[in-house]
CSV table of C-alpha atoms and ligand atoms in Angstrom, one decimal:
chain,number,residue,atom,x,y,z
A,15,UNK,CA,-61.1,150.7,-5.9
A,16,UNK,CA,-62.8,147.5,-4.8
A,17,UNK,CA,-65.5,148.3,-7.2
A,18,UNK,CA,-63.6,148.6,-9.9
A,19,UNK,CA,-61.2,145.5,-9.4
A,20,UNK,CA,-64.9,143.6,-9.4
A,21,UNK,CA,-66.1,145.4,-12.9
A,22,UNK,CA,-62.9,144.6,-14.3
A,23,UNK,CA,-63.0,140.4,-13.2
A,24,UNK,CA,-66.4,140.8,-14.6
A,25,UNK,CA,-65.5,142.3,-17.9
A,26,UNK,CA,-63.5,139.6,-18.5
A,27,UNK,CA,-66.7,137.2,-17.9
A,28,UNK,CA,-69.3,139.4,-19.9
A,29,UNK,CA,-71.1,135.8,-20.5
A,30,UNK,CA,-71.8,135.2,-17.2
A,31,UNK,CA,-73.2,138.9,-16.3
A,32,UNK,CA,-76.7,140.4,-17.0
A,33,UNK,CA,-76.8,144.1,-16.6
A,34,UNK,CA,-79.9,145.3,-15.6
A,35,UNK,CA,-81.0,149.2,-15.1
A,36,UNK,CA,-84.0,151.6,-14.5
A,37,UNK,CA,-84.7,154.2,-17.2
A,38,UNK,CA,-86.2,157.2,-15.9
A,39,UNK,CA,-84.1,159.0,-13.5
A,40,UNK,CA,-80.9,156.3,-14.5
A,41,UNK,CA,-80.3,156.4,-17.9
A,42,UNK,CA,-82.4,159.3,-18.9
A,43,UNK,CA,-82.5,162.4,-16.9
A,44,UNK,CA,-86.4,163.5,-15.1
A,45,UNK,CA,-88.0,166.0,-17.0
A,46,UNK,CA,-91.1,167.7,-16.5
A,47,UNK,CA,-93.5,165.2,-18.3
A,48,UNK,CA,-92.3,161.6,-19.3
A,49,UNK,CA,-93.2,162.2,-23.1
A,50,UNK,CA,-90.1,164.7,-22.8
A,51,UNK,CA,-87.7,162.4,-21.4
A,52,UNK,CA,-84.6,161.0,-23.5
A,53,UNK,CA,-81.4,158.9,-23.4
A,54,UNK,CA,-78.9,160.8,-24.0
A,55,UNK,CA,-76.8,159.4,-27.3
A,56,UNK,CA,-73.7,158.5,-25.5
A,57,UNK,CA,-75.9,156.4,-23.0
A,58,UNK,CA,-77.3,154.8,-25.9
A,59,UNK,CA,-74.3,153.9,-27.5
A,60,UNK,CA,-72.7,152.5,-24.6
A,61,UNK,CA,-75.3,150.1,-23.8
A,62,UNK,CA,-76.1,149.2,-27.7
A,63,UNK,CA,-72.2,147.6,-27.1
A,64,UNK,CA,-72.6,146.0,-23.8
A,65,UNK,CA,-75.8,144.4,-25.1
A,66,UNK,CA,-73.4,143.1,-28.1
A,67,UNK,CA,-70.8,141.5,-25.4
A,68,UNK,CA,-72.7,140.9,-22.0
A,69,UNK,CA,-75.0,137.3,-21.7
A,70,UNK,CA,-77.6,140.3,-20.9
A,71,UNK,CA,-78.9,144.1,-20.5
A,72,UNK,CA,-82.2,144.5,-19.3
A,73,UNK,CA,-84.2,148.0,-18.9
A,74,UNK,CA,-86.3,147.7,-16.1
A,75,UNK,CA,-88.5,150.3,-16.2
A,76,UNK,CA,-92.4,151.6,-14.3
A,77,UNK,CA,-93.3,152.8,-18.2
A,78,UNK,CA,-94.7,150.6,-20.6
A,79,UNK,CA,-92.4,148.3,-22.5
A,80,UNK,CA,-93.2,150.1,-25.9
A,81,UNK,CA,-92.5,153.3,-24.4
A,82,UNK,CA,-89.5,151.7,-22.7
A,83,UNK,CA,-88.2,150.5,-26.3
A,84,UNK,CA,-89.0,154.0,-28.0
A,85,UNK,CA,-86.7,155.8,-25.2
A,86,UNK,CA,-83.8,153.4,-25.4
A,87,UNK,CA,-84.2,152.8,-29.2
A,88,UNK,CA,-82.2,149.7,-28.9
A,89,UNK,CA,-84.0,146.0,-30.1
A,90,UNK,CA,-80.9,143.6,-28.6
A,91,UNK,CA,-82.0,145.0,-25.1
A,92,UNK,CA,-84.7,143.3,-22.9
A,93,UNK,CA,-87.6,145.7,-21.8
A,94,UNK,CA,-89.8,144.3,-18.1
A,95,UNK,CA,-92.2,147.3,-17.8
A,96,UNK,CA,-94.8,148.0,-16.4
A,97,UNK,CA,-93.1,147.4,-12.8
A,98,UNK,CA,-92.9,143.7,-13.7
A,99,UNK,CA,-96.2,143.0,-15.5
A,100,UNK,CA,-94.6,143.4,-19.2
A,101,UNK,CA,-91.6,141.9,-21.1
A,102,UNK,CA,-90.6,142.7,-24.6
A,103,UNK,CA,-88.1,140.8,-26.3
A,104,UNK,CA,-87.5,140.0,-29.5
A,105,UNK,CA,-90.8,142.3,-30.7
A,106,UNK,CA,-93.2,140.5,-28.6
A,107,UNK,CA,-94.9,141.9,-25.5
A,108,UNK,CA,-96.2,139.4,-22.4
A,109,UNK,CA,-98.7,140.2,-19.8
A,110,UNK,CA,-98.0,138.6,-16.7
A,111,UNK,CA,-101.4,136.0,-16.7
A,112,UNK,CA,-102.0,136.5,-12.9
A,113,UNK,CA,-102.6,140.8,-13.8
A,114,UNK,CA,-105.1,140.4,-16.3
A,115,UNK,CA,-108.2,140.2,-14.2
A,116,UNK,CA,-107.8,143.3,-12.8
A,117,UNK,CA,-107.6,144.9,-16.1
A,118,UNK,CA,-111.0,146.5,-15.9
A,119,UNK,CA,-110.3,147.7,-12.8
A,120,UNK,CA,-107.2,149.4,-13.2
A,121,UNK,CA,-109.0,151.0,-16.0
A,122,UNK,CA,-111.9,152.5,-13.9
A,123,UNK,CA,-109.3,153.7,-11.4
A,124,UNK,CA,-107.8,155.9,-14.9
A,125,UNK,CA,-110.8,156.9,-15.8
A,126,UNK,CA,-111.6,158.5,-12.6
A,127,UNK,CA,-108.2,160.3,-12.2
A,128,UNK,CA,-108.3,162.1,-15.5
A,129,UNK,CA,-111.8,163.2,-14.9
A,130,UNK,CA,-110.9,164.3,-11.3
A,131,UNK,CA,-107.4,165.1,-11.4
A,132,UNK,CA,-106.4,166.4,-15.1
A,133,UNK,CA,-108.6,169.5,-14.6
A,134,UNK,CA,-106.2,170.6,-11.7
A,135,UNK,CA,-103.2,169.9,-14.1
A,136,UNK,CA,-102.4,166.6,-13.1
A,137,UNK,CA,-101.1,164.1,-15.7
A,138,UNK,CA,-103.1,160.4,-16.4
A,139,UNK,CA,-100.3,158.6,-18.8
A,140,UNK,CA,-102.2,155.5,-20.3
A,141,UNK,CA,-100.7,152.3,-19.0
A,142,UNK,CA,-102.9,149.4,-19.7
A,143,UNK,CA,-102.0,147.3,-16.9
A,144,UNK,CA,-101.0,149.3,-14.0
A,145,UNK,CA,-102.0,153.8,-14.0
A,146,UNK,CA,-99.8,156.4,-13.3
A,147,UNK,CA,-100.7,159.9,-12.6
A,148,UNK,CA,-98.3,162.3,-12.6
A,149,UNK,CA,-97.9,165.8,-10.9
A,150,UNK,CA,-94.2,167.1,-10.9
A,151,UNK,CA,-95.4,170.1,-13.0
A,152,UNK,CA,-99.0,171.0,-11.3
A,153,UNK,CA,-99.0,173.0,-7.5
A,154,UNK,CA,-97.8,171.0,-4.7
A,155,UNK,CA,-101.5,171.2,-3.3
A,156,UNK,CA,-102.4,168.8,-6.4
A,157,UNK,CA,-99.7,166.2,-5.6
A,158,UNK,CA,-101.4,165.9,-2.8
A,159,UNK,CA,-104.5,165.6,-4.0
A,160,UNK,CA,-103.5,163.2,-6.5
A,161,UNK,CA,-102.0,160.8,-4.0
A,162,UNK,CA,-105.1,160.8,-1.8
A,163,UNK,CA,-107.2,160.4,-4.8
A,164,UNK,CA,-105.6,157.5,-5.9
A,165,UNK,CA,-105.0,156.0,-2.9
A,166,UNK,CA,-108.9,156.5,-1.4
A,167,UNK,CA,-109.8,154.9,-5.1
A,168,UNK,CA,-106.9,152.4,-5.2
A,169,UNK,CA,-109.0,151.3,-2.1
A,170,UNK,CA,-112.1,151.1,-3.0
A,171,UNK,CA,-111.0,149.1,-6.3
A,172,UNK,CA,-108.5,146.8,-4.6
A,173,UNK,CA,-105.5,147.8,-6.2
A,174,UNK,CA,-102.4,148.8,-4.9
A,175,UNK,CA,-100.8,152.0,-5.0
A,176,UNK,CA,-97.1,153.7,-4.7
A,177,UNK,CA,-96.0,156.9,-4.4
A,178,UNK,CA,-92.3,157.4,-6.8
A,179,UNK,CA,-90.9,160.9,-7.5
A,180,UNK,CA,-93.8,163.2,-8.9
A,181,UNK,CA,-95.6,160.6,-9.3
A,182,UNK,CA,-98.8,158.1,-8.1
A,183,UNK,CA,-99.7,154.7,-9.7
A,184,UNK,CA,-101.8,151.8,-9.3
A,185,UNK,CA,-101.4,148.7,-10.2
A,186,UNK,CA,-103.1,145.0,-9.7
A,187,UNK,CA,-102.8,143.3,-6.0
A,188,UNK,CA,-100.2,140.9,-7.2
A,189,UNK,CA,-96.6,140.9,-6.5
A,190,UNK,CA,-95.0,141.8,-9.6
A,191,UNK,CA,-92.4,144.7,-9.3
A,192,UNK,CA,-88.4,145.3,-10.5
A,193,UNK,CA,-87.8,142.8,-8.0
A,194,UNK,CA,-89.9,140.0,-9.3
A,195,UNK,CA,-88.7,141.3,-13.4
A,196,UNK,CA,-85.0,141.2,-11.7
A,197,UNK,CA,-86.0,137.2,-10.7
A,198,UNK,CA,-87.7,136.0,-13.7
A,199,UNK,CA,-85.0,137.2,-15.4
A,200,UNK,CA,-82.0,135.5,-13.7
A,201,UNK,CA,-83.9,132.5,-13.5
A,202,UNK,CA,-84.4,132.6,-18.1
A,203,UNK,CA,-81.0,133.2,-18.8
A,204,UNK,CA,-78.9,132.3,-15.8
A,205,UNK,CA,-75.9,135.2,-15.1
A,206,UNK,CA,-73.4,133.8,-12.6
A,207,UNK,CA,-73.8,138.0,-11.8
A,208,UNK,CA,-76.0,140.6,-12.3
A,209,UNK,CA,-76.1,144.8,-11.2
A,210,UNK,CA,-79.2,146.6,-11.0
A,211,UNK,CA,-78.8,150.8,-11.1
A,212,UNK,CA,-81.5,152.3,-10.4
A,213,UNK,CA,-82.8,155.5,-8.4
A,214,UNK,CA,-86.2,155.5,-6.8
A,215,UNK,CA,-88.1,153.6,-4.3
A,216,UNK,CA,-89.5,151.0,-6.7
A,217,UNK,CA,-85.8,150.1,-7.4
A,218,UNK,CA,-85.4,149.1,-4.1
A,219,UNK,CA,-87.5,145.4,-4.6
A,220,UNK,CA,-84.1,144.8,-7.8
A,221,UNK,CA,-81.9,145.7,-5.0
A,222,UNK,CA,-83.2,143.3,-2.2
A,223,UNK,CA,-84.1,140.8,-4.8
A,224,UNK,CA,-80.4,140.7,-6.1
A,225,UNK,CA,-79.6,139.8,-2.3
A,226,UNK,CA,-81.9,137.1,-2.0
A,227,UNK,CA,-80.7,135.6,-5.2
A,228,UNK,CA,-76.9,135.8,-4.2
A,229,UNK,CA,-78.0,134.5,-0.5
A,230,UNK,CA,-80.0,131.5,-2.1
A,231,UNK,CA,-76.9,130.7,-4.5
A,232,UNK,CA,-78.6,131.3,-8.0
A,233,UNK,CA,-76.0,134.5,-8.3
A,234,UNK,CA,-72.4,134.5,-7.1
A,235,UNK,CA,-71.9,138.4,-6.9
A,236,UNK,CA,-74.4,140.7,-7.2
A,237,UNK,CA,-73.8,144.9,-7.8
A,238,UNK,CA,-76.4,147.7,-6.5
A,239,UNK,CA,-75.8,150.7,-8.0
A,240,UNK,CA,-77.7,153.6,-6.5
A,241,UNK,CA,-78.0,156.9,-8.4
A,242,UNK,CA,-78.5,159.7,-6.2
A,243,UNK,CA,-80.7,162.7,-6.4
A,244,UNK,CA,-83.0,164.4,-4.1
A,245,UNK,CA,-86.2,163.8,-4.4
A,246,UNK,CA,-85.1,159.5,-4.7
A,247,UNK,CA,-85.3,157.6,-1.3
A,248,UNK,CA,-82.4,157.3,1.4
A,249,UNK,CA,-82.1,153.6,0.7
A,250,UNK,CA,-81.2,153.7,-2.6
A,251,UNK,CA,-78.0,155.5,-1.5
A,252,UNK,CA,-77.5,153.3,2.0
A,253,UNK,CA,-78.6,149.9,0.5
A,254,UNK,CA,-76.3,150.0,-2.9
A,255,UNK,CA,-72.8,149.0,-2.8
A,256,UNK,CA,-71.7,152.6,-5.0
A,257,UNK,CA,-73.2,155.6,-5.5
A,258,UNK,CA,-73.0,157.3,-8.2
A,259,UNK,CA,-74.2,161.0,-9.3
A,260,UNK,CA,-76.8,161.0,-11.6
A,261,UNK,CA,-77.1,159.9,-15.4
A,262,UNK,CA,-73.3,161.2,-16.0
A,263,UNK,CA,-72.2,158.8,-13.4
A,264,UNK,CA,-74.4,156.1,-14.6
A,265,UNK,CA,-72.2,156.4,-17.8
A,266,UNK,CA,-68.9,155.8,-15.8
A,267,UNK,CA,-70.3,152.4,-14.5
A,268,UNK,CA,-71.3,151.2,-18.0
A,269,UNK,CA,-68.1,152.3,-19.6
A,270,UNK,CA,-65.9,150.9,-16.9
A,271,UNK,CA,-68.2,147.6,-18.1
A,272,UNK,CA,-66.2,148.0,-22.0
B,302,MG,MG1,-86.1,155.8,-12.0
């Protein structure tokens, strides 16, 4: 009930709220491979409106920013992919400056993993900037060689490397992740409050980020929204302020938002 007497003070406000979201796992459900993934239309159409009415809604996505845009489909919406190396808006794609040294090194780390790792029926999705490989689908005996792979070569190279759900990725030494995205965002366009929903562990830097930004004073009220499922993280459930049930209850929050 508290929830929803804040949603409603804020949908009265929508100029002073940015909404932002995860897409894999949030607004589209996991699927075997991330090529098969989609938004379902309803989704879609919800948060085609609130970017209409709302100061912002930003998808906040580990994919690329392209991909991110192809799986949403909508052009009003801000895309930071990449966790936090990539913004599109308004058809143009940024990399953050500090990541682009580590380019080449990224792309060794890729190179390796498909020649090791795709053989055993591991997946190497082409990033540019940070590398993900992916294992939901192959034996359990590959995840784990997948994550030690990358992490033993994630070493060597100097990157750093995260585990999500089914899958592995590297990514340059700097910080950029939903949590930084989540910042530069508030700081462009200046929400008096902002929600993040969102289900995995890299979701968690929005989350804390949102709570340093309310703590500092540059947001008055802040909303996690954790969507639960097994394989996400215990925290995204005891750190949110709701918790919702997967992508159907993602669909309440947004349309208690209209
Ligand atoms: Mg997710």
């Amino acid at each position: 009930m508290e929830i929803r007497d804040r949603l409603r003070a804020w949908r009265e406000a929508p100029g002073s709220v940015a909404v932002f979201t995860d897409i894999d796992g949030t607004l589209a459900p996991i699927v075997p491979t991330p090529d098969m993934s989609e938004v379902p239309a309803e989704l879609k159409e919800l948060l085609g409106r609130l970017s209409e009415r709302y100061l912002l809604v930003a998808g906040i996505s580990g994919r690329k920013t392209e991909d991110a845009l192809d799986l949403v489909g909508l052009a009003d919406v801000v895309y930071f992919g990449n966790h936090g190396f990539e913004i599109l808006r308004d058809g143009e794609v940024e990399v953050t400056p500090e990541a682009l040294p580590y380019q080449e090194r990224v792309q060794e780390l890729e190179d390796n993993a498909r020649r090791e790792l795709e053989p055993l029926g591991a997946f190497v999705e082409e990033k540019g900037i940070t590398a993900s490989v992916h294992y939901r689908n192959a034996p359990p005996e590959v995840g784990d060689r997948s994550v030690e792979f990358v992490k033993r070569e994630g070493e060597r190279l100097g990157l750093r490397i995260t585990v999500g759900r089914g899958v592995v990725e590297a990514r340059p030494p700097i910080r950029a992740d939903k949590g930084t995205a989540v910042r530069t965002l508030v700081e462009d366009y200046r929400p008096e409050r902002a929600m993040f929903i969102g289900d995995d562990t890299t979701d968690l830097d929005a989350f804390r980020e949102l709570v340093t930004l309310r703590e500092e004073g540059t947001l008055e009220e802040i909303l996690r929204v954790g969507v639960a499922s097994e394989e996400g993280p215990p925290e995204i459930t005891s750190e949110a302020d709701i918790v919702v049930d997967g992508v159907e209850g993602v669909g309440e929050v947004l349309r208690a938002l209209l």
